[in-house]
C-alpha atoms as a printed R data frame, in Angstrom:
    type eleno elety resid chain resno       x      y      z
1   ATOM     1    CA   MET     A     1 107.487 78.854 52.726
2   ATOM     2    CA   SER     A     2 109.207 77.433 49.865
3   ATOM     3    CA   LEU     A     3 111.724 74.433 50.825
4   ATOM     4    CA   SER     A     4 114.744 73.598 49.344
5   ATOM     5    CA   SER     A     5 115.074 70.401 47.078
6   ATOM     6    CA   TYR     A     6 117.898 67.829 46.915
7   ATOM     7    CA   THR     A     7 116.870 65.035 44.041
8   ATOM     8    CA   ASP     A     8 120.021 63.010 45.285
9   ATOM     9    CA   LEU     A     9 118.144 62.128 48.796
10  ATOM    10    CA   SER     A    10 115.298 60.437 46.852
11  ATOM    11    CA   GLY     A    11 115.410 56.597 47.620
12  ATOM    12    CA   LYS     A    12 117.746 56.833 50.599
13  ATOM    13    CA   THR     A    13 116.763 55.454 53.961
14  ATOM    14    CA   ALA     A    14 117.221 57.647 57.325
15  ATOM    15    CA   VAL     A    15 116.628 57.139 60.748
16  ATOM    16    CA   ILE     A    16 115.841 59.950 63.156
17  ATOM    17    CA   THR     A    17 115.865 59.641 66.934
18  ATOM    18    CA   GLY     A    18 114.033 62.166 69.143
19  ATOM    19    CA   GLY     A    19 111.153 61.786 65.931
20  ATOM    20    CA   SER     A    20 108.238 61.805 67.776
21  ATOM    21    CA   ARG     A    21 107.771 65.860 68.027
22  ATOM    22    CA   GLY     A    22 109.807 69.019 67.361
23  ATOM    23    CA   ILE     A    23 112.955 69.081 65.447
24  ATOM    24    CA   GLY     A    24 113.044 65.398 64.701
25  ATOM    25    CA   ALA     A    25 109.437 65.047 63.670
26  ATOM    26    CA   GLN     A    26 109.755 68.065 61.453
27  ATOM    27    CA   THR     A    27 113.066 66.987 60.005
28  ATOM    28    CA   ALA     A    28 111.371 63.392 59.435
29  ATOM    29    CA   ARG     A    29 108.554 65.011 57.439
30  ATOM    30    CA   MET     A    30 111.102 67.128 55.202
31  ATOM    31    CA   LEU     A    31 113.135 64.152 54.602
32  ATOM    32    CA   ALA     A    32 110.095 62.195 53.174
33  ATOM    33    CA   ALA     A    33 109.032 64.864 51.120
34  ATOM    34    CA   GLN     A    34 112.419 64.548 49.518
35  ATOM    35    CA   GLY     A    35 111.735 60.830 48.721
36  ATOM    36    CA   VAL     A    36 113.531 59.549 51.643
37  ATOM    37    CA   GLN     A    37 112.444 56.353 53.662
38  ATOM    38    CA   VAL     A    38 112.290 57.184 57.083
39  ATOM    39    CA   CYS     A    39 112.081 55.402 60.337
40  ATOM    40    CA   VAL     A    40 111.395 57.615 63.603
41  ATOM    41    CA   VAL     A    41 112.377 56.615 67.228
42  ATOM    42    CA   GLY     A    42 111.311 57.948 70.327
43  ATOM    43    CA   ARG     A    43 109.604 56.751 73.158
44  ATOM    44    CA   ASP     A    44 105.984 57.770 72.651
45  ATOM    45    CA   GLU     A    45 104.121 55.425 70.392
46  ATOM    46    CA   LYS     A    46 100.964 57.508 69.831
47  ATOM    47    CA   ALA     A    47 103.304 60.444 68.825
48  ATOM    48    CA   LEU     A    48 105.686 58.538 66.564
49  ATOM    49    CA   ASP     A    49 102.190 57.018 64.793
50  ATOM    50    CA   GLU     A    50 100.986 60.247 64.458
51  ATOM    51    CA   VAL     A    51 104.124 61.344 62.426
52  ATOM    52    CA   VAL     A    52 104.317 58.110 60.441
53  ATOM    53    CA   ALA     A    53 100.368 58.661 59.547
54  ATOM    54    CA   GLN     A    54 101.292 62.553 58.299
55  ATOM    55    CA   ILE     A    55 104.398 61.529 56.245
56  ATOM    56    CA   GLY     A    56 102.109 58.259 54.671
57  ATOM    57    CA   GLU     A    57  98.868 60.526 53.894
58  ATOM    58    CA   ALA     A    58 101.614 63.036 52.224
59  ATOM    59    CA   GLY     A    59 102.722 60.258 49.738
60  ATOM    60    CA   GLY     A    60 106.164 59.488 51.683
61  ATOM    61    CA   THR     A    61 107.529 55.995 53.521
62  ATOM    62    CA   ALA     A    62 107.915 56.252 57.222
63  ATOM    63    CA   LEU     A    63 108.308 53.555 59.869
64  ATOM    64    CA   ALA     A    64 107.945 54.193 63.683
65  ATOM    65    CA   ALA     A    65 110.387 52.353 66.476
66  ATOM    66    CA   VAL     A    66 109.419 52.910 69.940
67  ATOM    67    CA   ALA     A    67 112.729 52.771 71.893
68  ATOM    68    CA   ASP     A    68 114.655 54.072 74.425
69  ATOM    69    CA   VAL     A    69 118.026 55.371 73.063
70  ATOM    70    CA   THR     A    70 120.082 55.012 75.764
71  ATOM    71    CA   ASP     A    71 119.580 51.299 75.646
72  ATOM    72    CA   THR     A    72 121.998 49.342 73.761
73  ATOM    73    CA   THR     A    73 119.893 46.459 72.919
74  ATOM    74    CA   ALA     A    74 116.841 48.532 72.001
75  ATOM    75    CA   LEU     A    75 119.153 50.314 69.448
76  ATOM    76    CA   GLU     A    76 119.900 47.366 67.904
77  ATOM    77    CA   GLN     A    77 116.298 46.193 67.663
78  ATOM    78    CA   VAL     A    78 115.791 48.876 66.067
79  ATOM    79    CA   ARG     A    79 118.539 48.941 63.330
80  ATOM    80    CA   ASP     A    80 117.294 45.386 62.633
81  ATOM    81    CA   LEU     A    81 113.858 46.294 62.102
82  ATOM    82    CA   VAL     A    82 115.106 49.365 59.761
83  ATOM    83    CA   THR     A    83 117.524 47.287 57.600
84  ATOM    84    CA   SER     A    84 115.020 44.456 57.275
85  ATOM    85    CA   ARG     A    85 112.273 46.855 56.015
86  ATOM    86    CA   LEU     A    86 113.813 49.476 54.767
87  ATOM    87    CA   GLY     A    87 117.318 48.107 53.940
88  ATOM    88    CA   HIS     A    88 120.683 49.867 54.812
89  ATOM    89    CA   VAL     A    89 121.015 53.105 56.343
90  ATOM    90    CA   ASP     A    90 122.096 56.407 54.576
91  ATOM    91    CA   ILE     A    91 121.165 59.204 56.861
92  ATOM    92    CA   LEU     A    92 121.346 58.742 60.715
93  ATOM    93    CA   ALA     A    93 120.024 61.676 62.764
94  ATOM    94    CA   ALA     A    94 121.035 61.541 66.313
95  ATOM    95    CA   PHE     A    95 118.351 64.416 67.424
96  ATOM    96    CA   ALA     A    96 117.220 62.686 70.587
97  ATOM    97    CA   GLY     A    97 117.915 64.966 74.153
98  ATOM    98    CA   GLY     A    98 116.835 67.452 76.104
99  ATOM    99    CA   MET     A    99 116.919 68.361 79.835
100 ATOM   100    CA   GLY     A   100 118.158 71.772 79.388
101 ATOM   101    CA   GLU     A   101 115.878 73.387 82.028
102 ATOM   102    CA   PRO     A   102 117.815 75.981 84.132
103 ATOM   103    CA   VAL     A   103 118.959 74.563 87.316
104 ATOM   104    CA   PRO     A   104 121.258 76.283 89.632
105 ATOM   105    CA   THR     A   105 124.689 74.032 89.823
106 ATOM   106    CA   PRO     A   106 124.622 74.201 93.767
107 ATOM   107    CA   ASN     A   107 121.179 72.418 92.965
108 ATOM   108    CA   LEU     A   108 122.360 69.990 90.317
109 ATOM   109    CA   THR     A   109 122.193 66.487 91.650
110 ATOM   110    CA   GLU     A   110 124.352 63.689 90.623
111 ATOM   111    CA   GLN     A   111 121.214 61.887 89.368
112 ATOM   112    CA   ARG     A   112 120.183 64.851 87.238
113 ATOM   113    CA   TRP     A   113 123.580 65.337 85.903
114 ATOM   114    CA   ARG     A   114 123.867 61.620 84.900
115 ATOM   115    CA   GLN     A   115 120.354 61.631 83.451
116 ATOM   116    CA   VAL     A   116 120.912 64.763 81.008
117 ATOM   117    CA   LEU     A   117 124.425 63.428 80.126
118 ATOM   118    CA   ASP     A   118 122.944 59.736 79.292
119 ATOM   119    CA   SER     A   119 119.848 61.763 77.399
120 ATOM   120    CA   ASP     A   120 122.153 64.013 75.162
121 ATOM   121    CA   LEU     A   121 125.296 62.734 74.952
122 ATOM   122    CA   THR     A   122 125.338 58.839 75.549
123 ATOM   123    CA   SER     A   123 122.400 58.446 73.574
124 ATOM   124    CA   ALA     A   124 124.063 59.737 70.709
125 ATOM   125    CA   PHE     A   125 127.174 57.728 70.987
126 ATOM   126    CA   LEU     A   126 125.001 54.773 71.353
127 ATOM   127    CA   THR     A   127 123.218 55.482 68.363
128 ATOM   128    CA   ILE     A   128 126.180 55.989 66.276
129 ATOM   129    CA   GLN     A   129 127.512 52.800 67.528
130 ATOM   130    CA   ALA     A   130 124.584 50.903 66.480
131 ATOM   131    CA   PHE     A   131 124.397 51.965 62.904
132 ATOM   132    CA   LEU     A   132 128.174 52.501 62.361
133 ATOM   133    CA   PRO     A   133 129.248 48.904 61.316
134 ATOM   134    CA   GLY     A   134 126.485 49.138 58.220
135 ATOM   135    CA   MET     A   135 127.912 52.545 57.151
136 ATOM   136    CA   ILE     A   136 131.274 51.216 57.242
137 ATOM   137    CA   ALA     A   137 130.532 48.172 55.317
138 ATOM   138    CA   GLN     A   138 128.564 50.163 52.452
139 ATOM   139    CA   GLY     A   139 131.602 52.882 52.740
140 ATOM   140    CA   SER     A   140 129.402 55.746 52.887
141 ATOM   141    CA   GLY     A   141 126.939 57.824 54.950
142 ATOM   142    CA   SER     A   142 125.747 61.101 56.453
143 ATOM   143    CA   ILE     A   143 125.568 61.183 60.303
144 ATOM   144    CA   ILE     A   144 124.005 64.301 61.843
145 ATOM   145    CA   THR     A   145 124.371 64.889 65.618
146 ATOM   146    CA   MET     A   146 121.669 67.325 67.621
147 ATOM   147    CA   ALA     A   147 123.954 69.685 70.015
148 ATOM   148    CA   SER     A   148 122.860 73.351 71.095
149 ATOM   149    CA   ALA     A   149 123.787 76.763 71.307
150 ATOM   150    CA   ALA     A   150 124.538 75.999 74.847
151 ATOM   151    CA   GLY     A   151 127.341 73.824 73.630
152 ATOM   152    CA   ARG     A   152 128.859 76.601 72.042
153 ATOM   153    CA   GLN     A   153 128.913 79.221 74.841
154 ATOM   154    CA   PRO     A   154 127.646 79.590 78.732
155 ATOM   155    CA   SER     A   155 123.844 80.029 78.759
156 ATOM   156    CA   GLN     A   156 120.771 79.732 81.239
157 ATOM   157    CA   ALA     A   157 120.543 75.920 80.575
158 ATOM   158    CA   ASN     A   158 121.811 73.871 83.543
159 ATOM   159    CA   LEU     A   159 125.703 72.728 83.523
160 ATOM   160    CA   ALA     A   160 125.085 69.208 82.422
161 ATOM   161    CA   TYR     A   161 123.253 70.174 79.438
162 ATOM   162    CA   GLY     A   162 126.036 72.656 78.406
163 ATOM   163    CA   VAL     A   163 128.542 70.027 79.087
164 ATOM   164    CA   ALA     A   164 126.830 67.238 77.144
165 ATOM   165    CA   ASN     A   165 126.042 69.478 74.173
166 ATOM   166    CA   ALA     A   166 129.660 70.716 74.025
167 ATOM   167    CA   GLY     A   167 130.649 67.088 74.281
168 ATOM   168    CA   LEU     A   168 128.479 66.234 71.207
169 ATOM   169    CA   ILE     A   169 130.259 68.703 69.120
170 ATOM   170    CA   MET     A   170 133.864 67.285 70.032
171 ATOM   171    CA   LEU     A   171 132.109 63.870 69.416
172 ATOM   172    CA   THR     A   172 131.502 65.261 66.216
173 ATOM   173    CA   ARG     A   173 134.537 66.724 65.226
174 ATOM   174    CA   HIS     A   174 136.684 63.196 66.298
175 ATOM   175    CA   LEU     A   175 134.229 60.966 64.394
176 ATOM   176    CA   ALA     A   176 134.321 63.300 61.429
177 ATOM   177    CA   ASN     A   177 138.271 62.790 61.130
178 ATOM   178    CA   GLU     A   178 138.158 59.188 62.118
179 ATOM   179    CA   LEU     A   179 135.281 58.151 59.533
180 ATOM   180    CA   GLY     A   180 136.137 60.277 56.514
181 ATOM   181    CA   PRO     A   181 138.566 57.581 55.020
182 ATOM   182    CA   ASN     A   182 135.199 55.029 55.189
183 ATOM   183    CA   GLY     A   183 133.130 57.699 53.119
184 ATOM   184    CA   ILE     A   184 131.200 58.731 56.345
185 ATOM   185    CA   ARG     A   185 130.673 62.517 56.939
186 ATOM   186    CA   VAL     A   186 129.623 63.435 60.509
187 ATOM   187    CA   ASN     A   187 128.253 67.228 61.185
188 ATOM   188    CA   ALA     A   188 126.531 68.963 64.222
189 ATOM   189    CA   LEU     A   189 123.654 71.401 64.576
190 ATOM   190    CA   ALA     A   190 123.531 73.861 67.294
191 ATOM   191    CA   PRO     A   191 120.213 75.509 67.401
192 ATOM   192    CA   SER     A   192 119.179 78.655 69.506
193 ATOM   193    CA   SER     A   193 115.729 79.273 70.786
194 ATOM   194    CA   ILE     A   194 113.724 77.278 68.566
195 ATOM   195    CA   ARG     A   195 109.628 77.624 68.730
196 ATOM   196    CA   THR     A   196 109.035 74.008 69.047
197 ATOM   197    CA   GLU     A   197 105.479 72.928 70.185
198 ATOM   198    CA   LYS     A   198 106.994 72.617 74.081
199 ATOM   199    CA   VAL     A   199 108.476 76.287 73.405
200 ATOM   200    CA   ALA     A   200 104.917 77.526 72.024
201 ATOM   201    CA   ALA     A   201 103.029 75.688 74.732
202 ATOM   202    CA   ARG     A   202 105.302 76.940 77.768
203 ATOM   203    CA   MET     A   203 106.842 79.996 77.292
204 ATOM   204    CA   PRO     A   204 104.466 83.104 77.194
205 ATOM   205    CA   ASP     A   205 103.947 85.511 74.268
206 ATOM   206    CA   ALA     A   206 105.537 88.335 75.919
207 ATOM   207    CA   VAL     A   207 108.893 86.146 76.726
208 ATOM   208    CA   GLN     A   208 109.039 84.823 73.176
209 ATOM   209    CA   GLN     A   209 109.036 88.192 72.015
210 ATOM   210    CA   GLN     A   210 112.156 89.321 74.399
211 ATOM   211    CA   VAL     A   211 113.839 86.028 73.617
212 ATOM   212    CA   ALA     A   212 113.176 86.974 69.306
213 ATOM   213    CA   ALA     A   213 114.761 90.485 69.990
214 ATOM   214    CA   ALA     A   214 117.668 88.908 71.434
215 ATOM   215    CA   HIS     A   215 118.748 87.643 68.311
216 ATOM   216    CA   PRO     A   216 120.090 89.568 65.259
217 ATOM   217    CA   LEU     A   217 117.648 88.250 63.191
218 ATOM   218    CA   ARG     A   218 114.516 89.408 65.325
219 ATOM   219    CA   ARG     A   219 112.552 86.325 65.754
220 ATOM   220    CA   LEU     A   220 112.429 82.644 67.204
221 ATOM   221    CA   GLY     A   221 113.744 80.079 64.928
222 ATOM   222    CA   LEU     A   222 111.349 77.309 63.175
223 ATOM   223    CA   THR     A   223 111.545 73.617 63.137
224 ATOM   224    CA   THR     A   224 111.859 74.147 59.431
225 ATOM   225    CA   ASP     A   225 114.807 76.208 60.068
226 ATOM   226    CA   VAL     A   226 116.655 73.553 61.507
227 ATOM   227    CA   GLY     A   227 115.485 70.795 59.119
228 ATOM   228    CA   GLU     A   228 116.577 72.490 56.300
229 ATOM   229    CA   ALA     A   229 120.206 72.675 57.850
230 ATOM   230    CA   ALA     A   230 119.603 68.912 58.234
231 ATOM   231    CA   LEU     A   231 118.702 68.329 54.813
232 ATOM   232    CA   PHE     A   232 121.695 70.122 53.375
233 ATOM   233    CA   LEU     A   233 123.887 68.143 55.615
234 ATOM   234    CA   ALA     A   234 122.391 64.891 54.494
235 ATOM   235    CA   SER     A   235 122.673 65.702 50.763
236 ATOM   236    CA   ASP     A   236 125.604 65.645 48.266
237 ATOM   237    CA   ALA     A   237 125.402 69.549 48.366
238 ATOM   238    CA   SER     A   238 127.590 69.147 51.627
239 ATOM   239    CA   SER     A   239 129.689 66.475 49.893
240 ATOM   240    CA   TYR     A   240 132.944 67.988 51.065
241 ATOM   241    CA   LEU     A   241 131.878 69.043 54.624
242 ATOM   242    CA   SER     A   242 132.532 66.906 57.770
243 ATOM   243    CA   GLY     A   243 133.367 68.026 61.433
244 ATOM   244    CA   ILE     A   244 131.426 71.222 60.989
245 ATOM   245    CA   THR     A   245 129.140 72.250 63.628
246 ATOM   246    CA   ILE     A   246 126.373 74.931 62.044
247 ATOM   247    CA   ASP     A   247 124.929 77.677 64.397
248 ATOM   248    CA   VAL     A   248 121.111 77.472 63.820
249 ATOM   249    CA   ALA     A   249 120.686 80.704 65.857
250 ATOM   250    CA   GLY     A   250 119.497 83.479 64.133
251 ATOM   251    CA   GLY     A   251 122.826 85.175 63.970
252 ATOM   252    CA   ARG     A   252 123.133 85.086 67.970
253 ATOM   253    CA   ILE     A   253 126.694 83.257 67.724
254 ATOM   254    CA   THR     A   254 129.589 83.674 70.251
255 ATOM   255    CA   ASN     A   255 132.787 81.449 69.627
């Protein structure tokens, strides 16, 4: 697969939360291939180190930061580490999240509800809060949030996950409106049925085929599909786009 090239990204610095595996790790590798210095953030130190090693072997520059993205202090430490080692942050990909496993609403506990909202929505807010002063000071930046098709329409995911991702889309639109005068763009990605390592390992092949058949393009998405959309939003190619949500969903969209 031939990947797009965005020469304007070379020399920039990006922070990617949820960067230890899946979409976050793939996006980090793809940004690094464009000449971007990347910091991958997550809780799995070994997985983060593997991503950093892969990027280094390919000739890129990467840094790992172990942190809980629901912890303000931890995020501030990541910010300080990145700025001291790599310089000011141009691209912020708030990709951490998950916990969308189906749970009938009568069985959805208060604890689970709070965990999902913290993991998917609050984490994005806190991540952006940590890096926003620097972007405002430099008068530029591209922020990309990771929503989901479950935030666009009802799905089999649990209610908290759908609500959190719908909230991410409004967070994106609100910030785009507020931060535009500061030269900062904010956009969202809403993937559907992406064949991550987790999906490949846990979803039987027959089920993968059924899910693929439910999409007009008749296949599951790849992490590179989402990464390509992230590169576009990070680059000057999307310089007049802010506040939008790109459905990386194989044509399966209901607004």
